[in-house]
Every structure is written in structure tokens, then in C-alpha cells.
Short mmCIF file of C-alpha atoms in Angstrom, two decimals:
data_model
loop_
_atom_site.label_atom_id
_atom_site.label_comp_id
_atom_site.label_asym_id
_atom_site.label_seq_id
_atom_site.Cartn_x
_atom_site.Cartn_y
_atom_site.Cartn_z
CA MET A 737 22.27 40.46 20.60
CA ALA A 738 23.18 36.90 21.68
CA ARG A 739 23.43 34.90 18.32
CA CYS A 740 22.03 31.49 16.98
CA SER A 741 24.25 29.07 16.73
CA SER A 742 24.21 26.88 14.05
CA VAL A 743 26.90 24.72 15.29
CA ARG A 744 26.05 20.93 14.23
CA PRO A 745 25.46 18.23 17.29
CA ARG A 746 28.40 15.71 18.02
CA ARG A 747 27.62 12.63 15.93
CA GLU A 748 28.33 9.93 18.08
CA SER A 749 30.51 6.43 17.25
CA ASP A 750 29.84 3.78 15.68
CA GLU A 751 30.37 1.72 18.96
CA ALA A 752 27.87 5.07 21.20
CA LEU A 753 24.97 3.59 18.82
CA ALA A 754 25.52 0.54 18.84
CA SER A 755 25.82 0.96 23.17
CA ARG A 756 22.47 2.72 22.76
CA LEU A 757 20.75 0.22 20.40
CA GLY A 758 22.10 -3.15 22.27
CA GLY A 759 23.87 -4.47 19.83
CA CYS A 760 27.97 -4.08 18.60
CA VAL A 761 29.62 -2.73 14.98
CA VAL A 762 30.35 -6.57 13.30
CA ARG A 763 31.93 -4.11 10.45
CA GLU A 764 32.39 -0.34 9.36
CA GLY A 765 29.70 0.54 8.80
CA VAL A 766 27.47 -1.50 10.38
CA VAL A 767 25.60 -2.47 13.51
CA MET A 768 24.48 -5.76 14.60
CA ILE A 769 21.45 -6.47 16.70
CA ARG A 770 20.75 -9.74 17.90
CA GLU A 771 17.50 -11.76 20.17
CA ARG A 772 16.76 -15.14 20.65
CA LEU A 773 12.77 -15.35 21.79
CA PRO A 774 11.60 -18.18 23.75
CA ILE A 775 9.26 -20.88 21.46
CA ASP A 776 6.16 -20.05 22.53
CA ALA A 777 6.96 -16.45 23.27
CA PRO A 778 3.55 -15.03 22.27
CA HIS A 779 2.66 -12.09 19.83
CA GLY A 780 -0.53 -11.09 19.81
CA GLU A 781 -2.94 -13.92 19.85
CA TYR A 782 -0.39 -17.22 18.75
CA PRO A 783 3.06 -18.23 20.01
CA VAL A 784 6.51 -18.63 18.32
CA THR A 785 7.15 -21.51 17.37
CA GLU A 786 7.76 -23.52 14.45
CA ARG A 787 5.84 -26.91 15.48
CA GLY A 788 3.69 -26.94 12.02
CA LEU A 789 5.23 -23.65 10.68
CA SER A 790 6.73 -26.20 7.28
CA GLU A 791 2.74 -27.88 6.79
CA ALA A 792 1.71 -24.18 6.93
CA LEU A 793 4.23 -22.57 5.34
CA SER A 794 3.76 -25.04 1.99
CA PHE A 795 0.00 -24.64 2.41
CA CYS A 796 0.27 -20.94 1.90
CA SER A 797 3.38 -20.98 -0.65
CA GLY A 798 0.92 -23.94 -2.40
CA ARG A 799 4.48 -25.96 -2.77
CA ALA A 800 5.49 -29.00 -2.09
CA GLY A 801 7.33 -29.12 1.85
CA ASN A 802 10.41 -27.33 2.31
CA GLY A 803 14.30 -29.13 2.32
CA GLY A 804 15.53 -29.54 4.93
CA GLY A 805 17.14 -26.34 5.48
CA ALA A 806 16.55 -22.96 7.73
CA ARG A 807 13.52 -20.84 6.35
CA VAL A 808 14.04 -17.15 6.55
CA PHE A 809 11.70 -14.78 7.19
CA MET A 810 13.33 -11.26 5.85
CA ASP A 811 11.54 -8.09 6.13
CA THR A 812 14.12 -4.25 5.19
CA GLU A 813 13.93 -0.92 6.15
CA THR A 814 14.78 1.40 3.43
CA THR A 815 15.37 4.97 2.27
CA GLY A 816 11.52 5.45 -0.27
CA LEU A 817 8.71 3.23 -2.26
CA ALA A 818 10.51 3.76 -5.13
CA GLY A 819 12.56 1.57 -6.05
CA GLY A 820 15.35 1.78 -8.30
CA THR A 821 19.12 2.31 -7.44
CA GLY A 822 17.76 5.82 -5.20
CA THR A 823 16.85 3.71 -3.09
CA LEU A 824 18.73 1.69 -0.44
CA VAL A 825 18.42 -0.40 2.13
CA PHE A 826 19.51 0.36 5.36
CA LEU A 827 18.56 -1.49 7.96
CA LEU A 828 18.12 -4.93 6.57
CA GLY A 829 15.54 -7.48 9.93
CA MET A 830 16.48 -11.40 9.31
CA ALA A 831 14.61 -13.89 11.28
CA ARG A 832 15.18 -17.35 12.18
CA PHE A 833 14.63 -21.07 14.47
CA THR A 834 17.15 -22.18 16.60
CA ARG A 835 18.60 -24.09 18.48
CA GLY A 836 14.99 -24.30 20.06
CA ALA A 837 14.80 -20.28 20.28
CA LEU A 838 13.42 -17.63 17.93
CA GLU A 839 16.53 -15.87 16.35
CA VAL A 840 15.95 -12.40 15.15
CA THR A 841 19.42 -9.91 13.25
CA GLN A 842 18.46 -6.92 13.08
CA LEU A 843 21.73 -4.89 10.26
CA LEU A 844 22.04 -1.09 10.24
CA LEU A 845 23.50 0.86 8.41
CA THR A 846 25.26 3.18 10.12
CA GLY A 847 26.85 5.50 6.99
CA PHE A 848 26.71 5.12 2.89
CA GLN A 849 29.75 3.58 3.27
CA GLY A 850 29.03 1.09 5.08
CA GLU A 851 26.61 -0.51 1.85
CA SER A 852 28.60 -3.49 1.19
CA ALA A 853 29.77 -4.80 4.26
CA MET A 854 26.09 -5.35 5.36
CA LEU A 855 25.73 -7.27 2.04
CA GLU A 856 28.32 -9.36 3.04
CA GLU A 857 27.23 -10.09 6.25
CA ALA A 858 24.04 -10.95 4.90
CA ARG A 859 25.55 -14.54 2.95
CA THR A 860 27.01 -15.45 6.75
CA HIS A 861 22.83 -15.27 7.74
CA LEU A 862 21.98 -17.37 5.54
CA ARG A 863 23.89 -20.28 5.49
CA ARG A 864 21.89 -23.63 5.75
CA ALA A 865 19.00 -21.83 5.05
CA ASP A 866 16.55 -23.04 2.13
CA THR A 867 13.07 -21.35 2.02
CA LEU A 868 12.30 -17.24 2.26
CA VAL A 869 9.88 -15.70 3.37
CA THR A 870 8.56 -12.25 3.22
CA PHE A 871 5.63 -10.07 3.70
CA ASN A 872 5.63 -7.79 -0.71
CA GLY A 873 8.81 -9.16 -1.24
CA ARG A 874 8.53 -10.36 -4.63
CA SER A 875 7.93 -7.21 -5.77
CA PHE A 876 9.52 -5.06 -3.16
CA ASP A 877 12.37 -6.22 -0.85
CA GLY A 878 13.68 -8.50 -3.00
CA PRO A 879 14.17 -6.46 -6.33
CA LEU A 880 15.33 -4.22 -4.86
CA LEU A 881 18.37 -6.28 -2.51
CA ALA A 882 19.29 -7.36 -5.96
CA SER A 883 19.88 -3.96 -6.91
CA ARG A 884 22.34 -3.41 -4.56
CA TYR A 885 23.69 -6.72 -4.80
CA ARG A 886 24.19 -5.82 -8.02
CA LEU A 887 25.83 -2.51 -7.86
CA SER A 888 27.36 -3.69 -5.19
CA ASP A 889 28.95 -6.03 -7.45
CA LEU A 890 27.97 -9.16 -4.86
CA HIS A 891 26.88 -12.34 -5.25
CA ASP A 892 22.76 -11.94 -4.53
CA PRO A 893 22.85 -14.78 -1.69
CA PHE A 894 18.69 -14.02 -1.38
CA ALA A 895 17.90 -16.02 -4.96
CA ALA A 896 18.83 -19.58 -4.36
CA LEU A 897 15.83 -19.10 -2.14
CA SER A 898 12.79 -20.89 -2.39
CA HIS A 899 10.76 -17.26 -1.91
CA VAL A 900 7.11 -17.90 0.09
CA ASP A 901 5.28 -14.32 -1.03
CA LEU A 902 2.34 -14.29 2.30
CA LEU A 903 0.88 -11.09 0.40
CA HIS A 904 -0.80 -13.24 -2.51
CA VAL A 905 -2.31 -15.39 -0.25
CA THR A 906 -3.53 -12.87 2.42
CA ARG A 907 -5.03 -10.52 -0.80
CA ARG A 908 -6.43 -14.01 -1.76
CA THR A 909 -8.50 -14.15 0.94
CA PHE A 910 -9.09 -10.71 2.71
CA LYS A 911 -9.91 -8.75 0.01
CA LYS A 912 -13.08 -8.57 -0.22
CA SER A 913 -13.40 -8.50 4.55
CA TRP A 914 -10.54 -5.79 5.01
CA PRO A 915 -10.11 -2.34 3.97
CA ASP A 916 -6.56 -2.83 2.99
CA CYS A 917 -4.31 -6.34 2.75
CA ARG A 918 -0.66 -4.16 4.56
CA LEU A 919 0.96 -6.30 7.34
CA GLN A 920 -0.51 -3.50 10.05
CA THR A 921 -3.62 -3.89 9.09
CA VAL A 922 -3.22 -7.95 8.42
CA GLU A 923 -1.69 -7.13 12.57
CA ARG A 924 -4.73 -6.08 14.02
CA ARG A 925 -8.01 -8.06 12.42
CA LEU A 926 -5.81 -11.85 12.31
CA LEU A 927 -2.63 -11.20 14.28
CA ARG A 928 -5.58 -9.77 17.33
CA CYS A 929 -1.92 -7.94 17.56
CA GLU A 930 -1.56 -4.03 18.28
CA ARG A 931 1.42 -2.29 17.97
CA SER A 932 2.18 0.18 20.99
CA ASN A 933 3.27 3.73 20.53
CA ASP A 934 4.82 2.37 17.09
CA LEU A 935 7.01 5.14 14.15
CA PRO A 936 4.95 5.05 11.50
CA GLY A 937 6.62 3.25 8.06
CA ALA A 938 6.37 6.84 7.04
CA GLU A 939 8.71 8.17 9.42
CA VAL A 940 11.39 5.64 9.87
CA PRO A 941 13.42 6.92 6.17
CA GLN A 942 13.67 10.45 7.97
CA ALA A 943 15.01 8.18 10.59
CA TRP A 944 17.84 7.46 9.46
CA PHE A 945 18.35 10.53 7.45
CA ASP A 946 17.94 12.41 10.85
CA TRP A 947 21.33 10.60 11.89
CA ILE A 948 23.03 10.46 8.43
CA ARG A 949 22.80 14.25 8.18
CA HIS A 950 22.88 15.45 12.05
CA GLY A 951 24.13 12.88 14.25
CA ARG A 952 20.65 12.64 15.57
CA ALA A 953 19.65 9.22 16.66
CA ASP A 954 17.27 9.11 18.78
CA ARG A 955 14.39 7.66 16.92
CA LEU A 956 16.90 4.57 15.76
CA PRO A 957 15.84 2.12 18.09
CA ARG A 958 12.22 3.10 17.21
CA VAL A 959 12.92 1.73 13.36
CA CYS A 960 14.52 -1.13 15.08
CA ALA A 961 11.45 -2.05 16.56
CA HIS A 962 9.97 -1.50 14.26
CA ASN A 963 11.00 -4.11 12.17
CA ARG A 964 11.26 -5.95 14.47
CA LEU A 965 7.49 -5.92 14.82
CA ASP A 966 7.35 -6.67 11.13
CA LEU A 967 9.48 -9.91 11.14
CA LEU A 968 8.01 -11.37 14.15
CA SER A 969 3.86 -10.74 12.73
CA LEU A 970 5.62 -13.12 9.62
CA VAL A 971 6.79 -16.26 11.65
CA VAL A 972 3.64 -17.11 13.06
CA LEU A 973 1.44 -15.71 10.12
CA PRO A 974 1.94 -18.92 8.10
CA ALA A 975 0.13 -20.76 10.79
CA ALA A 976 -2.80 -17.53 11.22
CA LEU A 977 -3.80 -17.61 7.57
CA LYS A 978 -4.49 -21.87 8.41
CA ARG A 979 -6.06 -21.72 10.67
CA SER A 980 -8.55 -18.89 9.12
CA HIS A 981 -8.28 -21.53 5.84
CA ASP A 982 -9.65 -24.31 8.35
CA ASP A 983 -12.19 -22.57 10.17
CA PRO A 984 -13.16 -19.37 7.11
CA GLY A 985 -16.41 -18.07 9.08
CA ALA A 986 -14.67 -16.84 12.31
CA SER A 987 -11.88 -14.49 10.72
CA GLY A 988 -13.68 -13.13 7.68
CA ALA A 989 -12.60 -14.98 4.75
CA ASP A 990 -13.70 -15.55 1.72
CA VAL A 991 -14.22 -19.12 1.08
CA LEU A 992 -13.79 -19.26 -2.29
CA ALA A 993 -10.24 -17.61 -2.59
CA TRP A 994 -9.46 -20.69 -0.49
CA ALA A 995 -11.24 -23.40 -2.56
CA ARG A 996 -9.39 -21.82 -5.39
CA HIS A 997 -6.42 -21.88 -3.81
CA LEU A 998 -6.95 -25.97 -3.63
CA TYR A 999 -7.26 -25.88 -6.98
CA LYS A 1000 -3.93 -23.66 -7.82
CA ARG A 1001 -1.41 -25.13 -5.75
CA SER A 1002 -2.71 -28.31 -6.85
CA GLY A 1003 -2.10 -27.97 -10.62
CA GLY A 1004 -5.91 -28.15 -11.22
CA ASP A 1005 -6.34 -31.80 -9.53
CA GLY A 1006 -7.48 -30.91 -6.14
CA GLU A 1007 -11.01 -30.28 -7.54
CA GLY A 1008 -12.53 -32.72 -5.21
CA GLU A 1009 -10.37 -31.43 -2.40
CA ALA A 1010 -11.95 -27.74 -3.49
CA PHE A 1011 -15.82 -28.81 -3.69
CA HIS A 1012 -15.05 -30.86 -0.47
CA PHE A 1013 -14.12 -27.20 0.97
CA LEU A 1014 -17.23 -25.18 -0.16
CA ALA A 1015 -19.47 -28.23 0.15
CA ARG A 1016 -18.63 -27.55 4.83
CA HIS A 1017 -18.72 -23.70 4.31
CA ARG A 1018 -21.67 -23.56 2.45
CA PRO A 1019 -23.39 -20.43 5.34
CA HIS A 1020 -20.05 -18.60 4.32
CA LEU A 1021 -20.22 -18.37 0.73
CA ASP A 1022 -21.21 -15.17 -1.15
CA VAL A 1023 -23.16 -15.70 -4.84
CA ASP A 1024 -20.01 -16.25 -6.39
CA GLY A 1025 -19.72 -19.18 -4.03
CA LEU A 1026 -22.44 -20.85 -4.77
CA LEU A 1027 -21.66 -20.74 -8.40
CA GLU A 1028 -19.23 -21.89 -7.53
CA LEU A 1029 -20.45 -24.90 -5.84
CA ALA A 1030 -23.11 -25.54 -7.84
CA ARG A 1031 -20.43 -25.84 -10.31
CA LEU A 1032 -18.61 -28.38 -8.30
CA ALA A 1033 -21.63 -30.38 -8.31
CA ARG A 1034 -22.02 -31.14 -12.01
CA ARG A 1035 -19.00 -31.67 -12.27
CA HIS A 1036 -19.54 -34.68 -9.86
CA ARG A 1037 -22.86 -35.23 -11.01
CA GLU A 1038 -24.95 -34.00 -7.15
CA TRP A 1039 -27.21 -32.73 -9.60
CA GLY A 1040 -29.26 -32.69 -6.32
CA LEU A 1041 -26.22 -30.29 -4.62
CA ALA A 1042 -26.38 -28.62 -7.95
CA VAL A 1043 -30.18 -28.26 -8.26
CA GLU A 1044 -30.26 -26.73 -4.90
CA LEU A 1045 -27.87 -24.12 -4.81
CA TRP A 1046 -29.66 -23.07 -8.54
CA LYS A 1047 -33.46 -23.15 -7.01
CA GLN A 1048 -31.88 -21.02 -3.84
CA LEU A 1049 -29.92 -18.86 -6.02
CA ALA A 1050 -32.97 -18.38 -8.91
CA ALA A 1051 -34.57 -17.63 -5.94
CA ASN A 1052 -32.43 -13.91 -4.98
CA ASP A 1053 -32.62 -13.59 -8.72
CA VAL A 1054 -29.38 -14.95 -10.18
CA ALA A 1055 -29.77 -14.84 -14.20
CA VAL A 1056 -26.90 -17.12 -14.40
CA ALA A 1057 -29.37 -19.60 -11.58
CA ILE A 1058 -31.77 -20.37 -13.49
CA GLU A 1059 -30.09 -20.62 -17.55
CA HIS A 1060 -27.92 -22.65 -15.58
CA LEU A 1061 -31.56 -24.45 -14.15
CA ALA A 1062 -32.98 -24.19 -18.15
CA LYS A 1063 -30.43 -25.95 -19.57
CA TYR A 1064 -30.77 -28.28 -16.63
CA TYR A 1065 -35.03 -29.03 -17.28
CA GLU A 1066 -33.90 -29.69 -21.05
CA HIS A 1067 -30.93 -31.73 -21.01
CA GLU A 1068 -30.66 -33.40 -18.18
CA LYS A 1069 -35.00 -33.97 -17.20
CA LYS A 1070 -35.42 -34.30 -20.97
CA ASP A 1071 -38.67 -31.36 -19.68
CA LEU A 1072 -39.07 -28.94 -22.19
CA GLU A 1073 -42.39 -27.51 -20.22
CA ARG A 1074 -40.03 -26.58 -17.26
CA ALA A 1075 -37.69 -25.32 -19.46
CA LEU A 1076 -38.84 -22.86 -21.79
CA GLN A 1077 -40.52 -21.10 -18.30
CA LEU A 1078 -37.70 -20.61 -17.06
CA THR A 1079 -35.97 -19.45 -20.22
CA ALA A 1080 -38.84 -17.38 -20.54
CA GLU A 1081 -38.89 -15.23 -17.48
CA LEU A 1082 -34.98 -14.97 -19.12
CA ILE A 1083 -36.16 -13.37 -21.88
CA ALA A 1084 -38.16 -10.82 -19.44
CA ARG A 1085 -35.63 -10.10 -18.34
CA ASP A 1086 -33.05 -9.05 -21.30
CA PRO A 1087 -35.33 -8.84 -23.75
CA GLY A 1088 -32.71 -8.17 -25.93
CA ASP A 1089 -30.12 -11.41 -25.22
CA ARG A 1090 -29.92 -13.34 -28.70
CA GLN A 1091 -28.19 -16.22 -26.51
CA TYR A 1092 -31.82 -16.90 -24.49
CA ARG A 1093 -34.07 -14.85 -27.61
CA ARG A 1094 -32.35 -18.71 -29.30
CA ARG A 1095 -33.16 -21.26 -27.08
CA GLY A 1096 -36.40 -19.06 -26.60
CA ALA A 1097 -36.70 -20.74 -29.99
CA ARG A 1098 -35.87 -23.68 -30.42
CA LEU A 1099 -36.67 -25.20 -27.33
CA ARG A 1100 -40.55 -23.62 -29.28
CA ALA A 1101 -39.44 -25.98 -32.16
CA ARG A 1102 -39.01 -28.66 -30.04
CA LEU A 1103 -42.27 -28.54 -28.56
CA ALA A 1104 -43.97 -28.02 -31.48
CA PRO A 1105 -44.65 -31.71 -32.36
CA THR A 1106 -46.39 -32.37 -29.06
CA ARG A 1107 -48.35 -28.72 -28.94
CA TYR A 1108 -50.14 -29.88 -32.52
#
């Protein structure tokens, strides 16, 4: 009877693995894969370009324009999503515009012993950079890298960079209309980019462990391709988000969320900008958006618009709009009869509301001398 062989396949050398991936060994235990993409190379509906990037990043982050340094886009592949000391970054991808092209650099660990070397190598690719761009990097990639640098007794070069995490503005803008805000959902719904033969993210850690434990490198090229696509999506996403602000109806963006973003990024001084933005995109507003537009119209003494909006909402049985109308007729128009009629509607809707009943009693008391 033939025996099953228990001999493990011979693991290829780091140099052979680097050749398979189109890279080179830069330090012991570290393979670097580098690619330069021409400006305006397409990624979905958007070109890979540096034009307008500073403005788009400033808009997305809510901060003034970046300094004169480079913007580095970063994404990691890790051994798990739990974080902590048991989670390792085995592939660190970075992209930046340099000399008229987008340079994509990926650092791949070929073994656990190469981690410190990989972290040191990453420092050389952050020279003259002042801005880090990620997707969920504030919650995951950044803290994880910080812990790995700390465990290796190395200074974390990413911590000094101004950090723009595009997940937060994406989530605010699309959480109402999308099932989730994962990067691949962003690609399908906003960038119009479909991945072909992509390795699912859930399988990425096992692909690396197959190499570490069994010497199988067959899926590592797909791991690198997956990370590369993440980086390209990061590069074009700021422009896509800026376009969704300029034309929210076309992308299904939450207009109110964009208005609040405008208000927040100006430190509370962007109220006028938010008001005009909401008014311009009124057809795309839901109830909350119309109420906010009416609130800003009232603050700007645009009573005609405010009353028009409250009446529109009151016709759809929105109680807070009826309440605003009651206040308007009482305090601005001094039409106590109309204010009482509207308050009676509110009481009929919610007889137990003490505030409505107190307003009704006050209005009846004020009207009593004129009636009798």
C-alpha cells in the first residue's frame, strides 16, 4: 500500500517570492513591490490625479489647506481585525504623487522576524510628507501601527502626520442610503469601480499564513492586488466626495449631512454657507433637512421661506412644523386666533402633552378680553 507523503513543500526563497510579485528584497524579511502609475490613469469613473487634491482633502477633513509636504495614502493588511499585540501588519501599502506619477509602494513581510525592518523601511517612504490619508485609519490602521512601532522600540513616523480619515465623512454622507460604508461599497456606489477576481478581505490573513506555515505563495499576488486597489480607491475618493457635495442628487448623498459638515468645518461660522447649500438642494431634502432649512431661514429672518417650509411639513402632519407655525403666528404675526387653532391641532394629536396644553391655556387667556 502506498503511503501518503508527509513531506512539506519546500519554501521558496525571499528572492524567488519577490520575483514572483514583481518586487525585490530590500531588507532581511521584507519584500518591496513598487509601481508608478501615469497621471490620469482611470480608476472607475475617476482619474488618478493630483489636480484639486489639496482642495478636496481640505474639504473632506474640514480643515484649512494642507502644508507644502506630500500626501501619503496608506492601507494595511493584517493578521486579524481584533487589534492588540497579537495582530501583525504583514503588508503595508503606501501611495504618493511624485515626479508626475502616482508611486505605489508595498512592503510585504516574508516572516515574523522582518517586522522591525519593515517598520524602519516605511520611515524612508514618509520623507517630506505632512498628511496621511486613510479609510478607517484613525480607529484601526493608525493605532495598530503605533503599537507595532512601540513593541519594536521604534519611533512611529505616522503619528506626526496630519491625518485625514475618509471613512468619517463618507459615513456621515451616505449612511442613510447605503447598506454599509465599507470601502468596496464606496467603490461600487460612488466610484463605479468593480473588482475582478479580487481576493475577499476575509481570506487575506489566511493567504499570508499559508506562506508562513506551508510555504504556499499562490495567493500572495492577489493579496498585493487587493491592497493596491484599496490604495487607488483612497487616491480618487476625495475628488468623488467633493463631487457628491457639488451634486448630491446625482450620488444620493445626504444633503443635510453635507450642510452640517460645512457648518462644522467652519467652526460654527459656516451657517450662512450651510443655509444657501440647503436652499439650493431643497428638492433632495427629507423631513429633517427641511426642518433645518426652515430653522436657518428663521435665523436669517427669511420668514417667507420658513413659513412656506413649515406649511409644507404641516400638510404632511409633521407636529414640530405645526408647533413652529403656532409660535410664528403668536409672536411674529400677533395672530392669536390662528396660533390657538394650530395649538388645538397639536393637543388633538397628543392630549397628554403638558407643553401644548399650557400654550393653549395661555392663548385662551390672552384672547378672553377681546372675545368678551
